[in-house]
Amino acid sequence: MTGYDYSHPRRLHINTLVYRLISSSPGYLIPLYFGIKNQDMFEWTFIIIAGIIAIMSLPVTILAYYYFTYYINDRELIIHSGILAKNQRNIPLARVQNVDISQNFLQRILKIAKVKVETAGGSETEGLLEFVSVADSEIIRDLLKKRAKEQTELKQDEITDYNFESNMDPVSLPFEQTTQKLLFSMSYVDLLKYGMLTFRPVMLVFMAWAFQTAQQFAFLPDFDEMDSESIAGYIEQYPLEEAILYIVIATVIILILSWLFNILLSVNKYWKFNIKQDDDKLLSEYGLLNKRKGSIPLKKLQMLVIKTNPVRNFFGFFGLDMETAGIGEKNKGAETAVPFAVKEKVFPLAELLTNAIIPDDFIPVSRKTIRRAFIRYSLWVIIISFAAFWFYTWAITLLGLLPLVYYFAYIRWKYRGYRFSEDFIYIKQGFLSRRISVVPIKKIQTLNIFRTFFQRRLGLSTLHIDTAATSLTGDATIIDIDSDDAVIMMEDINSRFKQKQAL
């Protein structure tokens, strides 16, 4: 066990210096590039700036590495840092809630990892080790877990839940591992289907920009160097039919390239995805270039969200997200339980995790929501149509979209609903992005009723259900229900919550 002795001050891995020098290199390489490209008196300023940055960053990087040490005793993780201003941080092991181990692609090449230690006092990082070896990161994680349990057992019989994440392959550890049960794994076929049915607008924009840049260098002259008469003469060389054909071909190429890159990104993110149960924790592992291995205590689970969209729903595919409390950074998003699978796999897993029974039928919200949505969206269509009419007379034809606006308002109402059970609230909402939220009543933090101006005119309200979930989408709302029903619902939920607390 001498190789696992962390009771004496230790420094970070030596490759930390290499990584920090590489990651800071753009600060002096970019000015150096501009200086070398145009070697006149003015551009030499960039070379001087690059030299100053390089000269100053090297000793600072070395000294920061030299004065950073850490060690672990029976009660605390102690970190010393600082060059001129010295800093000592003591983290009690009994308060350790989460140890996050992460690696990007360059860190994997250098065989180093970042370790973030979070405590029960919140989701912010209390201790940060940038960077240790892969083996050290795994051992530190298990050592903190083991010592934290020992400290907690000394104070109370109840053992705190822990969340430990790792983005790399596991190494041999000196601590005992528990038995794990596989709950779900994603096949290669489903992974490809997921990529084919995933749309990322950012990727479409990026491909359009890349295509335009590439074809400008390959086929078109530099319009920036041409006057308006030259540009007009160049365009007149090509008939309208060829221009339309070019636009069609370019659009098809952009769509195909963005579609293929969506598939590649999906494969890279969810390669060999699987989720297992380890006692009272869920363990997930996935990733190709950037591997991730995460853990979520079931105690921290706040609500489940079953997701789909019209295209995936047509083929019978869904996803499952877990909203958690106090795990990782705030507002970082929900944890993925199932990225993509058929309904027969997603719904049973959701029911297994929460003991909920997902209903097939939901109580619809008030039909008045159709009128409210139609009026609101129609006003936007009318305003945009008349505003654009001053510039383009054909814009008045946008008023023909009003029947489609009503249909959209109807579809919006159709895919909203709710259902109560003894222990859960089920909320269905969305059309393009459909969600079924499963909210345990005992996890509810606050209930709020609010009404917009138009809702007050129609006698409608929105019931907002807040949980302790840390992501931006961690709340659930029942939109456009009759105001009297909203008050009754809130009283009913409060009564059930008190009953759960009394048990």
Coordinates of C-alpha atoms in Angstrom, one line a residue:
M1 CA 0.0 0.0 0.0
T2 CA 3.0 2.3 -0.1
G3 CA 2.1 3.3 -3.6
Y4 CA -1.2 4.5 -2.3
D5 CA 0.1 6.7 0.6
Y6 CA -1.5 10.2 0.3
S7 CA -0.9 11.2 3.9
H8 CA 2.2 13.3 2.9
P9 CA 2.3 16.4 0.6
R10 CA 2.2 15.4 -3.0
R11 CA 2.6 17.5 -6.2
L12 CA 0.5 17.3 -9.3
H13 CA 1.6 15.2 -12.2
I14 CA 4.6 16.5 -14.1
N15 CA 2.6 16.5 -17.4
T16 CA 0.6 19.3 -15.8
L17 CA 3.3 21.6 -17.0
V18 CA 3.1 20.3 -20.5
Y19 CA -0.6 20.7 -20.6
R20 CA -0.6 24.2 -19.2
L21 CA 2.0 25.4 -21.7
I22 CA 0.1 23.9 -24.6
S23 CA -3.2 25.3 -23.5
S24 CA -1.7 28.8 -23.0
S25 CA 0.1 28.7 -26.3
P26 CA -2.6 30.5 -28.3
G27 CA -1.9 33.6 -26.2
Y28 CA 1.5 34.1 -27.8
L29 CA 1.2 32.1 -31.0
I30 CA -1.6 34.2 -32.4
P31 CA 0.3 37.5 -32.1
L32 CA 3.4 35.8 -33.4
Y33 CA 1.5 34.6 -36.4
F34 CA 0.4 38.1 -37.3
G35 CA 3.9 39.4 -36.8
I36 CA 5.5 36.8 -39.1
K37 CA 2.8 37.2 -41.8
N38 CA 3.5 40.9 -42.3
Q39 CA 7.0 41.9 -41.3
D40 CA 6.8 45.6 -41.2
M41 CA 7.4 48.0 -38.4
F42 CA 3.9 47.9 -37.1
E43 CA 3.5 44.2 -37.2
W44 CA 6.8 43.7 -35.2
T45 CA 4.7 44.9 -32.2
F46 CA 2.8 41.6 -32.3
I47 CA 6.1 39.7 -32.1
I48 CA 7.2 41.7 -29.1
I49 CA 3.9 41.1 -27.4
A50 CA 4.1 37.4 -28.1
G51 CA 7.6 37.3 -26.6
I52 CA 6.6 39.1 -23.5
I53 CA 3.6 36.8 -22.9
A54 CA 5.8 33.7 -23.4
I55 CA 8.6 35.0 -21.1
M56 CA 6.1 35.8 -18.3
S57 CA 3.9 32.7 -18.6
L58 CA 6.7 30.2 -18.3
P59 CA 8.0 31.0 -14.8
V60 CA 4.4 31.6 -13.5
T61 CA 3.4 28.2 -14.8
I62 CA 6.4 26.5 -13.2
L63 CA 6.1 28.3 -9.8
A64 CA 2.3 27.6 -9.6
Y65 CA 3.1 23.9 -10.2
Y66 CA 5.9 23.9 -7.6
Y67 CA 3.9 25.6 -4.8
F68 CA 0.8 23.4 -5.3
T69 CA 0.6 20.4 -3.0
Y70 CA -2.1 18.3 -1.5
Y71 CA -2.5 15.4 0.9
I72 CA -5.3 13.4 2.6
N73 CA -5.3 12.5 6.3
D74 CA -8.0 10.6 8.3
R75 CA -10.3 13.7 8.5
E76 CA -9.5 16.2 5.7
L77 CA -8.3 16.8 2.2
I78 CA -5.8 19.7 2.5
I79 CA -4.7 21.7 -0.5
H80 CA -1.8 24.3 -0.5
S81 CA -1.5 26.7 -3.4
G82 CA -0.3 30.2 -4.3
I83 CA 2.9 31.9 -5.4
L84 CA 2.9 35.2 -3.5
A85 CA -0.4 34.9 -1.7
K86 CA -0.5 31.5 0.0
N87 CA -3.7 29.6 0.3
Q88 CA -4.6 26.6 2.4
R89 CA -8.0 24.8 1.9
N90 CA -9.1 22.2 4.4
I91 CA -12.1 20.0 3.2
P92 CA -13.6 17.8 5.8
L93 CA -14.0 14.3 4.4
A94 CA -17.4 13.8 6.2
R95 CA -18.8 16.6 4.0
V96 CA -17.6 15.2 0.7
Q97 CA -20.6 14.7 -1.6
N98 CA -19.2 14.3 -5.0
V99 CA -15.9 13.6 -6.7
D100 CA -15.8 14.4 -10.4
I101 CA -13.0 13.1 -12.5
S102 CA -12.8 14.4 -16.1
Q103 CA -10.5 14.2 -19.1
N104 CA -10.5 16.0 -22.5
F105 CA -8.8 14.6 -25.5
L106 CA -5.4 16.2 -24.8
Q107 CA -5.5 15.2 -21.2
R108 CA -6.1 11.6 -22.3
I109 CA -3.0 11.7 -24.5
L110 CA -0.9 13.1 -21.6
K111 CA -2.5 10.5 -19.2
I112 CA -3.6 13.1 -16.7
A113 CA -7.0 13.9 -15.2
K114 CA -8.8 16.7 -13.4
V115 CA -10.3 15.9 -9.9
K116 CA -13.1 18.2 -8.6
V117 CA -14.3 17.7 -5.0
E118 CA -17.7 19.0 -4.0
T119 CA -19.2 18.9 -0.5
A120 CA -22.7 18.5 0.9
G121 CA -22.8 22.3 1.4
G122 CA -23.6 22.9 -2.2
S123 CA -22.9 22.0 -5.8
E124 CA -19.9 24.3 -6.2
T125 CA -16.4 22.9 -6.4
E126 CA -14.5 23.0 -3.0
G127 CA -11.3 21.4 -4.1
L128 CA -9.6 21.2 -7.5
L129 CA -6.6 19.1 -8.5
E130 CA -5.4 20.0 -12.0
F131 CA -3.9 17.5 -12.8
V132 CA -3.0 14.1 -11.4
S133 CA -2.3 10.8 -13.1
V134 CA -5.2 8.6 -14.2
A135 CA -4.4 6.0 -11.6
D136 CA -4.1 8.6 -8.9
S137 CA -7.4 10.2 -9.8
E138 CA -9.2 6.8 -9.4
I139 CA -7.4 6.0 -6.2
I140 CA -8.1 9.5 -4.7
R141 CA -11.8 9.1 -5.6
D142 CA -12.1 5.7 -3.8
L143 CA -9.9 6.9 -0.9
L144 CA -12.1 9.9 -0.3
K145 CA -15.2 7.7 -0.5
K146 CA -13.8 5.2 2.0
R147 CA -12.5 7.9 4.5
A148 CA -15.7 9.9 4.1
K149 CA -17.8 6.8 5.0
E150 CA -15.6 6.1 8.0
Q151 CA -16.0 9.7 9.3
T152 CA -19.7 9.7 8.8
E153 CA -20.1 6.4 10.6
L154 CA -18.3 7.9 13.6
K155 CA -20.9 10.7 13.8
Q156 CA -24.1 8.9 12.8
D157 CA -25.3 5.5 11.8
E158 CA -26.8 6.8 8.5
I159 CA -24.3 6.7 5.6
T160 CA -24.3 9.7 3.2
D161 CA -24.9 9.0 -0.5
Y162 CA -22.0 9.8 -2.8
N163 CA -21.7 10.7 -6.5
F164 CA -18.4 9.9 -8.2
E165 CA -17.8 10.6 -11.8
S166 CA -15.0 9.5 -14.1
N167 CA -14.4 10.1 -17.8
M168 CA -11.9 7.4 -18.5
D169 CA -11.3 3.7 -18.4
P170 CA -11.2 2.2 -14.9
V171 CA -7.9 1.1 -13.3
S172 CA -7.2 -1.5 -10.7
L173 CA -8.0 -0.2 -7.2
P174 CA -7.0 -1.4 -3.8
F175 CA -10.6 -1.1 -2.5
E176 CA -13.4 -3.6 -2.7
Q177 CA -15.9 -3.1 -5.5
T178 CA -19.6 -3.9 -5.2
T179 CA -21.9 -6.0 -7.5
Q180 CA -23.5 -4.0 -10.3
K181 CA -26.7 -4.8 -12.2
L182 CA -27.1 -3.8 -15.9
L183 CA -30.3 -1.8 -16.4
F184 CA -29.9 -0.6 -20.0
S185 CA -27.3 -0.6 -22.8
M186 CA -27.5 1.1 -26.2
S187 CA -26.9 -1.1 -29.3
Y188 CA -24.9 0.1 -32.2
V189 CA -28.0 0.0 -34.4
D190 CA -29.9 2.2 -32.0
L191 CA -26.9 4.6 -31.8
L192 CA -26.9 5.0 -35.5
K193 CA -30.7 5.6 -35.5
Y194 CA -30.3 8.2 -32.8
G195 CA -27.8 10.1 -34.9
M196 CA -30.0 9.9 -38.0
L197 CA -33.0 11.2 -36.1
T198 CA -31.1 14.0 -34.3
F199 CA -31.2 17.5 -35.6
R200 CA -28.7 20.2 -34.4
P201 CA -29.5 23.6 -35.8
V202 CA -26.0 24.8 -34.9
M203 CA -24.5 22.1 -37.1
L204 CA -26.7 23.2 -40.0
V205 CA -25.5 26.8 -39.7
F206 CA -21.9 25.6 -39.4
M207 CA -22.1 23.5 -42.5
A208 CA -23.7 26.3 -44.5
W209 CA -20.8 28.6 -43.4
A210 CA -18.2 25.9 -44.2
F211 CA -19.7 25.2 -47.6
Q212 CA -19.9 28.9 -48.5
T213 CA -16.3 29.4 -47.5
A214 CA -15.1 26.4 -49.4
Q215 CA -16.9 27.1 -52.7
Q216 CA -15.9 30.7 -52.6
F217 CA -12.2 29.7 -52.7
A218 CA -12.9 27.0 -55.3
F219 CA -15.4 28.5 -57.7
L220 CA -16.2 32.2 -57.1
P221 CA -14.1 35.3 -57.5
D222 CA -13.4 37.6 -54.5
F223 CA -16.4 39.8 -54.5
D224 CA -14.8 42.1 -51.9
E225 CA -12.3 43.2 -54.5
M226 CA -15.0 43.9 -57.2
D227 CA -17.2 46.9 -57.7
S228 CA -21.0 46.7 -58.2
E229 CA -20.8 46.8 -62.0
S230 CA -18.3 43.9 -62.1
I231 CA -20.5 41.8 -59.7
A232 CA -23.6 42.5 -61.9
G233 CA -21.7 41.5 -65.0
Y234 CA -20.5 38.3 -63.4
I235 CA -24.0 37.3 -62.3
E236 CA -25.5 38.0 -65.7
Q237 CA -23.2 35.4 -67.3
Y238 CA -25.4 32.7 -65.7
P239 CA -29.1 32.1 -66.5
L240 CA -31.7 32.0 -63.8
E241 CA -32.1 28.2 -64.2
E242 CA -28.5 27.5 -63.4
A243 CA -28.6 29.8 -60.4
I244 CA -31.7 27.9 -59.1
L245 CA -30.0 24.6 -59.8
Y246 CA -26.9 25.7 -57.9
I247 CA -29.0 26.8 -54.9
V248 CA -30.8 23.4 -54.8
I249 CA -27.6 21.4 -55.1
A250 CA -25.9 23.5 -52.4
T251 CA -28.9 23.1 -50.1
V252 CA -28.9 19.3 -50.6
I253 CA -25.1 19.1 -49.9
I254 CA -25.4 21.2 -46.8
L255 CA -28.2 19.1 -45.5
I256 CA -26.4 15.8 -46.2
L257 CA -23.1 17.0 -44.6
S258 CA -24.9 18.3 -41.5
W259 CA -26.8 15.0 -41.2
L260 CA -23.6 13.0 -41.5
F261 CA -21.8 15.1 -38.9
N262 CA -24.9 14.8 -36.6
I263 CA -24.4 11.0 -36.8
L264 CA -20.7 11.3 -36.0
L265 CA -21.3 13.6 -33.0
S266 CA -24.0 11.3 -31.7
V267 CA -21.8 8.2 -32.0
N268 CA -18.9 10.0 -30.3
K269 CA -21.0 11.1 -27.4
Y270 CA -23.0 7.9 -26.7
W271 CA -20.6 5.2 -27.8
K272 CA -21.2 2.0 -25.8
F273 CA -23.7 3.7 -23.5
N274 CA -24.8 1.6 -20.6
I275 CA -26.4 2.3 -17.2
K276 CA -26.1 0.0 -14.1
Q277 CA -27.4 -0.1 -10.6
D278 CA -25.0 -0.4 -7.8
D279 CA -26.9 -0.6 -4.5
D280 CA -28.5 2.8 -4.1
K281 CA -26.6 4.5 -7.0
L282 CA -26.9 4.5 -10.8
L283 CA -23.7 4.2 -12.8
S284 CA -23.5 5.3 -16.4
E285 CA -20.6 4.9 -18.9
Y286 CA -20.3 6.2 -22.4
G287 CA -18.2 8.1 -24.9
L288 CA -15.7 7.5 -27.7
L289 CA -13.1 10.3 -27.7
N290 CA -14.1 11.8 -24.4
K291 CA -15.2 9.0 -22.1
R292 CA -17.5 9.6 -19.3
K293 CA -18.3 7.4 -16.3
G294 CA -20.8 8.9 -13.9
S295 CA -22.8 8.0 -10.8
I296 CA -26.0 9.4 -9.4
P297 CA -27.4 8.5 -5.9
L298 CA -31.0 7.5 -6.2
K299 CA -31.6 9.7 -3.1
K300 CA -30.8 12.7 -5.2
L301 CA -33.2 11.9 -8.0
Q302 CA -35.9 14.6 -8.1
M303 CA -37.9 13.8 -11.2
L304 CA -37.8 11.9 -14.5
V305 CA -38.5 13.4 -17.9
I306 CA -39.5 11.1 -20.9
K307 CA -38.6 12.9 -24.1
T308 CA -39.5 12.5 -27.8
N309 CA -40.4 14.6 -30.9
P310 CA -42.9 14.0 -33.7
V311 CA -40.3 12.2 -35.9
R312 CA -39.0 9.9 -33.1
N313 CA -42.5 9.4 -31.8
F314 CA -43.6 8.2 -35.3
F315 CA -40.9 5.5 -35.2
G316 CA -41.7 4.7 -31.5
F317 CA -38.4 6.1 -30.0
F318 CA -38.1 7.9 -26.7
G319 CA -35.4 9.2 -24.3
L320 CA -35.2 9.4 -20.5
D321 CA -33.5 12.2 -18.4
M322 CA -33.0 12.4 -14.7
E323 CA -33.3 15.7 -12.9
T324 CA -31.1 15.6 -9.8
A325 CA -30.3 17.8 -6.8
G326 CA -26.9 19.0 -5.8
I327 CA -25.0 16.8 -8.3
G328 CA -22.3 18.6 -10.2
E329 CA -22.5 22.2 -11.4
K330 CA -25.7 24.2 -11.3
N331 CA -27.8 24.5 -14.4
K332 CA -25.6 22.0 -16.3
G333 CA -28.6 20.0 -17.6
A334 CA -30.2 16.8 -16.7
E335 CA -28.4 13.5 -16.4
T336 CA -29.1 11.0 -19.2
A337 CA -30.6 7.7 -18.3
V338 CA -31.6 6.5 -21.8
P339 CA -30.5 8.6 -24.8
F340 CA -32.7 6.7 -27.3
A341 CA -34.7 3.5 -27.2
V342 CA -38.1 2.0 -28.0
K343 CA -41.0 2.7 -25.6
E344 CA -41.0 -0.9 -24.3
K345 CA -37.5 -0.2 -22.8
V346 CA -37.9 3.5 -21.7
F347 CA -41.2 3.3 -19.8
P348 CA -40.4 0.2 -17.7
L349 CA -37.0 1.7 -16.7
A350 CA -38.8 4.9 -15.6
E351 CA -41.2 2.9 -13.6
L352 CA -38.4 0.8 -12.1
L353 CA -36.5 3.9 -10.9
T354 CA -39.5 5.6 -9.3
N355 CA -42.1 2.9 -8.7
A356 CA -44.4 5.1 -10.8
I357 CA -46.9 3.8 -13.3
I358 CA -46.9 6.0 -16.4
P359 CA -50.5 6.7 -17.5
D360 CA -51.7 6.2 -21.1
D361 CA -54.4 8.9 -20.8
F362 CA -54.0 12.4 -19.4
I363 CA -56.5 15.0 -18.3
P364 CA -56.5 17.8 -20.9
V365 CA -56.0 21.4 -19.9
S366 CA -58.7 24.0 -20.6
R367 CA -59.7 24.4 -24.3
K368 CA -59.5 28.1 -23.7
T369 CA -55.7 27.7 -24.3
I370 CA -56.5 27.3 -28.0
R371 CA -58.1 30.7 -28.1
R372 CA -55.3 32.3 -26.1
A373 CA -52.5 30.8 -28.3
F374 CA -54.3 31.7 -31.5
I375 CA -54.8 35.3 -30.5
R376 CA -51.2 35.7 -29.3
Y377 CA -49.6 34.1 -32.4
S378 CA -52.0 35.8 -34.8
L379 CA -51.0 39.2 -33.4
W380 CA -47.3 38.4 -34.2
V381 CA -48.2 37.2 -37.7
I382 CA -50.2 40.4 -38.4
I383 CA -47.6 42.7 -37.0
I384 CA -44.8 41.1 -39.0
S385 CA -46.9 41.0 -42.2
F386 CA -47.7 44.7 -42.2
A387 CA -44.2 45.7 -41.1
A388 CA -42.7 43.7 -43.9
F389 CA -45.3 45.1 -46.4
W390 CA -43.6 48.5 -46.4
F391 CA -40.5 46.8 -47.9
Y392 CA -42.0 43.9 -49.8
T393 CA -45.5 44.0 -51.1
W394 CA -45.7 40.2 -51.3
A395 CA -45.3 40.0 -47.5
I396 CA -49.0 40.6 -47.1
T397 CA -49.5 37.0 -48.2
L398 CA -48.1 35.9 -44.8
L399 CA -51.6 36.5 -43.5
G400 CA -52.5 33.2 -45.2
L401 CA -50.7 31.5 -42.3
L402 CA -53.5 32.3 -39.9
P403 CA -55.3 29.0 -40.5
L404 CA -52.0 27.2 -39.7
V405 CA -51.7 29.3 -36.6
Y406 CA -55.0 28.0 -35.4
Y407 CA -54.0 24.4 -36.2
F408 CA -50.8 24.9 -34.2
A409 CA -52.7 26.3 -31.3
Y410 CA -55.0 23.2 -31.4
I411 CA -52.0 20.8 -31.5
R412 CA -50.4 22.7 -28.7
W413 CA -53.5 22.1 -26.6
K414 CA -53.8 18.4 -27.6
Y415 CA -50.3 17.6 -26.3
R416 CA -50.8 19.2 -22.9
G417 CA -52.3 17.3 -20.0
Y418 CA -51.7 16.0 -16.5
R419 CA -52.6 13.1 -14.2
F420 CA -52.4 12.7 -10.4
S421 CA -51.7 9.5 -8.5
E422 CA -51.3 8.8 -4.8
D423 CA -47.5 9.5 -5.0
F424 CA -46.8 11.2 -8.3
I425 CA -47.8 14.0 -10.6
Y426 CA -47.5 13.3 -14.4
I427 CA -47.4 16.3 -16.8
K428 CA -47.4 16.1 -20.6
Q429 CA -46.5 19.1 -22.7
G430 CA -44.9 20.2 -25.9
F431 CA -45.3 19.3 -29.6
L432 CA -42.0 19.7 -31.4
S433 CA -40.2 18.8 -28.2
R434 CA -42.5 16.5 -26.2
R435 CA -42.0 15.8 -22.5
I436 CA -43.7 13.7 -19.9
S437 CA -42.5 14.8 -16.4
V438 CA -42.8 12.3 -13.5
V439 CA -42.7 14.3 -10.3
P440 CA -42.7 12.5 -6.9
I441 CA -44.9 14.4 -4.5
K442 CA -42.5 14.0 -1.7
K443 CA -39.8 15.8 -3.7
I444 CA -41.8 19.0 -4.3
Q445 CA -40.2 22.1 -2.8
T446 CA -42.7 24.9 -3.6
L447 CA -46.0 25.4 -5.5
N448 CA -46.9 28.6 -7.2
I449 CA -50.0 29.8 -9.2
F450 CA -49.5 32.7 -11.6
R451 CA -51.6 34.3 -14.3
T452 CA -50.6 36.5 -17.2
F453 CA -52.8 39.3 -18.4
F454 CA -54.5 37.2 -21.1
Q455 CA -54.9 34.2 -18.7
R456 CA -56.7 36.5 -16.2
R457 CA -59.1 37.6 -19.0
L458 CA -59.9 33.9 -19.8
G459 CA -60.0 32.7 -16.2
L460 CA -56.9 30.5 -16.6
S461 CA -53.9 29.9 -14.4
T462 CA -50.5 28.1 -14.5
L463 CA -49.5 25.8 -11.7
H464 CA -45.7 25.8 -11.2
I465 CA -44.2 22.9 -9.4
D466 CA -40.6 23.4 -8.1
T467 CA -38.2 20.7 -7.1
A468 CA -34.6 20.8 -5.9
A469 CA -33.3 19.9 -9.3
T470 CA -30.3 22.0 -10.3
S471 CA -30.8 22.1 -14.1
L472 CA -32.6 24.9 -15.9
T473 CA -35.4 22.5 -17.0
G474 CA -35.8 21.0 -13.5
D475 CA -39.3 22.4 -12.9
A476 CA -42.7 21.3 -14.1
T477 CA -45.7 23.4 -15.0
I478 CA -49.3 22.7 -15.7
I479 CA -50.2 25.5 -18.1
D480 CA -53.7 26.9 -18.8
I481 CA -56.0 25.2 -16.3
D482 CA -59.1 26.9 -14.9
S483 CA -58.2 29.1 -12.0
D484 CA -60.6 27.4 -9.6
D485 CA -59.1 24.0 -10.5
A486 CA -55.5 25.4 -9.9
V487 CA -56.4 26.3 -6.4
I488 CA -58.0 22.9 -5.7
M489 CA -55.0 21.2 -7.2
M490 CA -52.5 23.1 -5.0
E491 CA -54.5 22.4 -1.9
D492 CA -54.7 18.7 -2.8
I493 CA -50.9 18.4 -3.5
N494 CA -50.1 20.2 -0.3
S495 CA -52.3 17.8 1.7
R496 CA -50.6 14.8 0.1
F497 CA -47.2 16.2 0.7
K498 CA -47.9 16.7 4.4
Q499 CA -49.1 13.1 4.6
K500 CA -45.9 11.9 3.0
Q501 CA -43.8 13.9 5.4
A502 CA -45.7 12.5 8.4
L503 CA -44.9 8.9 7.4

